[in-house]
Amino acid sequence: MLGLVGAWQWWHRQPRLRLATLYLRVPFVGQLVRAYYAYYLTANLSQLIRSGLSVKQMLRVLNQLPDKALLRQLAQALELKLMTGQSPLHWLRGQPYIPVQLVVFLQKGSTHAQLGRELQAYSELQYRELVARSERLLALVQPILLGVVAVMVVGAYLTLLLPMYQNLQEIYHD
């Protein structure tokens, strides 16, 4: 029990960027999480770009989010890369929760309006992918859950009916 409490505390102290990477490693759910982050990041970035904000303004807006927010921590990491003169695109390529296509869109050199439209279209594709992956995962989980419920129902009937059956046998044998 103490180990579970310690693991829970460790988990909640981790930065969201690290947790995002860890979530991707969870079997069965990792691909769903990857699709979610691809949709989430591209949808938010397209919204920021389509609103006409510069990179500095975007970072300022994202830094107003709560400390634990993934977008705020991502903005802080990108801001640090920019302040040290490093290319943020190289760092972004190394992050497993950021889709490669997003980096390609950013490198392309499109105008602000065109990039916003491209990211919006890509986020819609990612949303469809997210829905398709979640439906596939639910198709796998649903039979398992139905089996568990069936076993629980049979167990409940047995706990109710076995004592009655034993009582009836005692009556017939007496």
CSV table of C-alpha atoms in Angstrom, one decimal:
chain,number,residue,atom,x,y,z
A,1,MET,CA,0.0,0.0,0.0
A,2,LEU,CA,2.9,2.3,0.9
A,3,GLY,CA,4.4,1.6,-2.5
A,4,LEU,CA,1.2,2.5,-4.3
A,5,VAL,CA,1.0,5.8,-2.5
A,6,GLY,CA,4.7,6.6,-3.3
A,7,ALA,CA,4.2,5.7,-6.9
A,8,TRP,CA,1.1,7.9,-7.1
A,9,GLN,CA,2.9,10.9,-5.5
A,10,TRP,CA,5.9,10.4,-7.9
A,11,TRP,CA,3.5,10.3,-10.9
A,12,HIS,CA,1.8,13.5,-9.9
A,13,ARG,CA,5.1,15.3,-9.4
A,14,GLN,CA,6.3,14.6,-12.9
A,15,PRO,CA,6.1,17.4,-15.5
A,16,ARG,CA,3.3,16.9,-18.1
A,17,LEU,CA,5.9,16.6,-20.9
A,18,ARG,CA,7.4,13.6,-19.3
A,19,LEU,CA,4.0,12.1,-18.5
A,20,ALA,CA,3.0,12.6,-22.1
A,21,THR,CA,6.0,10.5,-23.1
A,22,LEU,CA,5.2,7.8,-20.5
A,23,TYR,CA,1.6,7.6,-21.6
A,24,LEU,CA,2.7,6.7,-25.1
A,25,ARG,CA,4.4,3.5,-23.7
A,26,VAL,CA,1.3,2.1,-22.2
A,27,PRO,CA,0.2,-1.0,-24.1
A,28,PHE,CA,-3.0,-0.8,-26.1
A,29,VAL,CA,-3.6,2.8,-25.0
A,30,GLY,CA,-0.4,4.3,-26.2
A,31,GLN,CA,-1.5,4.6,-29.8
A,32,LEU,CA,-4.8,6.2,-28.7
A,33,VAL,CA,-2.9,8.7,-26.6
A,34,ARG,CA,-0.6,9.5,-29.6
A,35,ALA,CA,-3.6,10.2,-31.7
A,36,TYR,CA,-5.1,12.4,-29.0
A,37,TYR,CA,-1.9,14.5,-28.6
A,38,ALA,CA,-1.6,14.9,-32.4
A,39,TYR,CA,-5.1,16.2,-32.5
A,40,TYR,CA,-4.8,18.3,-29.3
A,41,LEU,CA,-1.6,20.0,-30.3
A,42,THR,CA,-2.4,20.7,-34.0
A,43,ALA,CA,-5.9,22.0,-33.1
A,44,ASN,CA,-4.6,24.4,-30.5
A,45,LEU,CA,-1.6,25.5,-32.7
A,46,SER,CA,-3.9,26.1,-35.7
A,47,GLN,CA,-6.3,28.1,-33.5
A,48,LEU,CA,-3.4,30.3,-32.3
A,49,ILE,CA,-2.0,30.8,-35.8
A,50,ARG,CA,-5.3,31.5,-37.3
A,51,SER,CA,-5.9,34.2,-34.7
A,52,GLY,CA,-2.9,36.0,-36.1
A,53,LEU,CA,-0.6,35.8,-33.1
A,54,SER,CA,3.2,36.0,-33.5
A,55,VAL,CA,5.4,33.4,-31.9
A,56,LYS,CA,6.1,35.6,-29.0
A,57,GLN,CA,2.4,36.3,-28.5
A,58,MET,CA,1.6,32.6,-28.7
A,59,LEU,CA,4.2,31.9,-26.0
A,60,ARG,CA,2.8,34.7,-23.9
A,61,VAL,CA,-0.7,33.3,-24.2
A,62,LEU,CA,0.4,29.7,-23.4
A,63,ASN,CA,2.4,30.9,-20.4
A,64,GLN,CA,-0.8,32.2,-18.9
A,65,LEU,CA,-2.2,28.6,-18.6
A,66,PRO,CA,-2.0,26.7,-15.3
A,67,ASP,CA,1.4,25.5,-14.3
A,68,LYS,CA,0.5,21.8,-14.9
A,69,ALA,CA,-0.9,22.4,-18.4
A,70,LEU,CA,0.9,20.5,-21.1
A,71,LEU,CA,0.7,23.5,-23.5
A,72,ARG,CA,2.3,25.8,-20.9
A,73,GLN,CA,5.1,23.4,-20.2
A,74,LEU,CA,5.6,22.9,-24.0
A,75,ALA,CA,5.7,26.7,-24.5
A,76,GLN,CA,8.2,27.1,-21.7
A,77,ALA,CA,10.5,24.4,-23.2
A,78,LEU,CA,10.2,26.1,-26.6
A,79,GLU,CA,10.9,29.5,-25.1
A,80,LEU,CA,14.0,28.2,-23.5
A,81,LYS,CA,15.2,26.7,-26.8
A,82,LEU,CA,14.6,30.1,-28.5
A,83,MET,CA,16.4,32.1,-25.8
A,84,THR,CA,19.5,29.8,-25.9
A,85,GLY,CA,19.6,30.2,-29.7
A,86,GLN,CA,18.8,26.5,-30.4
A,87,SER,CA,16.4,25.4,-33.1
A,88,PRO,CA,13.1,24.4,-31.6
A,89,LEU,CA,12.3,22.3,-34.6
A,90,HIS,CA,15.1,19.9,-33.8
A,91,TRP,CA,13.8,19.6,-30.2
A,92,LEU,CA,10.3,19.1,-31.5
A,93,ARG,CA,11.4,16.2,-33.7
A,94,GLY,CA,12.7,14.4,-30.7
A,95,GLN,CA,9.5,14.6,-28.8
A,96,PRO,CA,7.5,11.3,-29.3
A,97,TYR,CA,4.1,12.9,-28.6
A,98,ILE,CA,4.5,15.5,-31.4
A,99,PRO,CA,3.6,14.2,-34.8
A,100,VAL,CA,6.3,14.4,-37.5
A,101,GLN,CA,3.8,16.0,-39.8
A,102,LEU,CA,3.4,19.0,-37.5
A,103,VAL,CA,7.1,19.6,-37.7
A,104,VAL,CA,6.9,19.3,-41.5
A,105,PHE,CA,4.1,21.9,-41.6
A,106,LEU,CA,6.2,24.3,-39.5
A,107,GLN,CA,9.3,23.8,-41.6
A,108,LYS,CA,7.5,24.3,-44.9
A,109,GLY,CA,7.6,28.1,-44.8
A,110,SER,CA,3.9,28.7,-45.5
A,111,THR,CA,2.2,32.0,-44.9
A,112,HIS,CA,0.4,32.5,-41.5
A,113,ALA,CA,-3.0,32.1,-43.1
A,114,GLN,CA,-2.0,29.0,-45.2
A,115,LEU,CA,-0.3,27.4,-42.2
A,116,GLY,CA,-3.4,27.9,-40.1
A,117,ARG,CA,-5.6,26.3,-42.8
A,118,GLU,CA,-3.2,23.4,-43.2
A,119,LEU,CA,-3.0,22.8,-39.5
A,120,GLN,CA,-6.8,23.0,-39.2
A,121,ALA,CA,-7.3,20.4,-41.9
A,122,TYR,CA,-4.6,18.2,-40.4
A,123,SER,CA,-6.2,18.5,-36.9
A,124,GLU,CA,-9.6,17.4,-38.4
A,125,LEU,CA,-7.8,14.4,-39.9
A,126,GLN,CA,-6.2,13.6,-36.6
A,127,TYR,CA,-9.6,13.9,-34.9
A,128,ARG,CA,-11.0,11.3,-37.2
A,129,GLU,CA,-8.0,9.1,-36.5
A,130,LEU,CA,-8.6,9.6,-32.8
A,131,VAL,CA,-12.2,8.5,-33.1
A,132,ALA,CA,-11.3,5.5,-35.2
A,133,ARG,CA,-8.6,4.4,-32.7
A,134,SER,CA,-10.9,4.8,-29.8
A,135,GLU,CA,-13.7,2.8,-31.5
A,136,ARG,CA,-11.1,0.0,-32.3
A,137,LEU,CA,-10.0,0.0,-28.6
A,138,LEU,CA,-13.6,-0.1,-27.4
A,139,ALA,CA,-14.3,-3.0,-29.8
A,140,LEU,CA,-11.4,-4.9,-28.0
A,141,VAL,CA,-12.4,-4.0,-24.5
A,142,GLN,CA,-16.2,-4.4,-24.8
A,143,PRO,CA,-16.1,-8.3,-25.0
A,144,ILE,CA,-13.7,-8.5,-22.1
A,145,LEU,CA,-16.0,-6.3,-20.0
A,146,LEU,CA,-19.1,-8.3,-21.0
A,147,GLY,CA,-17.3,-11.5,-19.9
A,148,VAL,CA,-16.4,-10.0,-16.6
A,149,VAL,CA,-20.0,-8.9,-16.0
A,150,ALA,CA,-21.2,-12.4,-17.0
A,151,VAL,CA,-18.8,-14.0,-14.5
A,152,MET,CA,-20.0,-11.6,-11.8
A,153,VAL,CA,-23.6,-12.3,-12.5
A,154,VAL,CA,-23.0,-16.1,-12.4
A,155,GLY,CA,-21.1,-15.7,-9.2
A,156,ALA,CA,-23.9,-13.7,-7.6
A,157,TYR,CA,-26.5,-16.3,-8.6
A,158,LEU,CA,-24.3,-19.1,-7.2
A,159,THR,CA,-23.8,-17.3,-3.8
A,160,LEU,CA,-27.6,-16.9,-3.6
A,161,LEU,CA,-28.7,-20.2,-4.9
A,162,LEU,CA,-26.1,-22.6,-3.5
A,163,PRO,CA,-27.2,-22.2,0.2
A,164,MET,CA,-30.8,-22.7,-0.9
A,165,TYR,CA,-29.8,-25.9,-2.8
A,166,GLN,CA,-27.9,-27.2,0.2
A,167,ASN,CA,-30.9,-26.5,2.5
A,168,LEU,CA,-33.2,-28.3,0.1
A,169,GLN,CA,-30.8,-31.3,0.1
A,170,GLU,CA,-30.8,-31.4,3.9
A,171,ILE,CA,-34.6,-31.4,3.9
A,172,TYR,CA,-34.8,-34.3,1.4
A,173,HIS,CA,-32.2,-36.4,3.3
A,174,ASP,CA,-33.9,-35.9,6.7
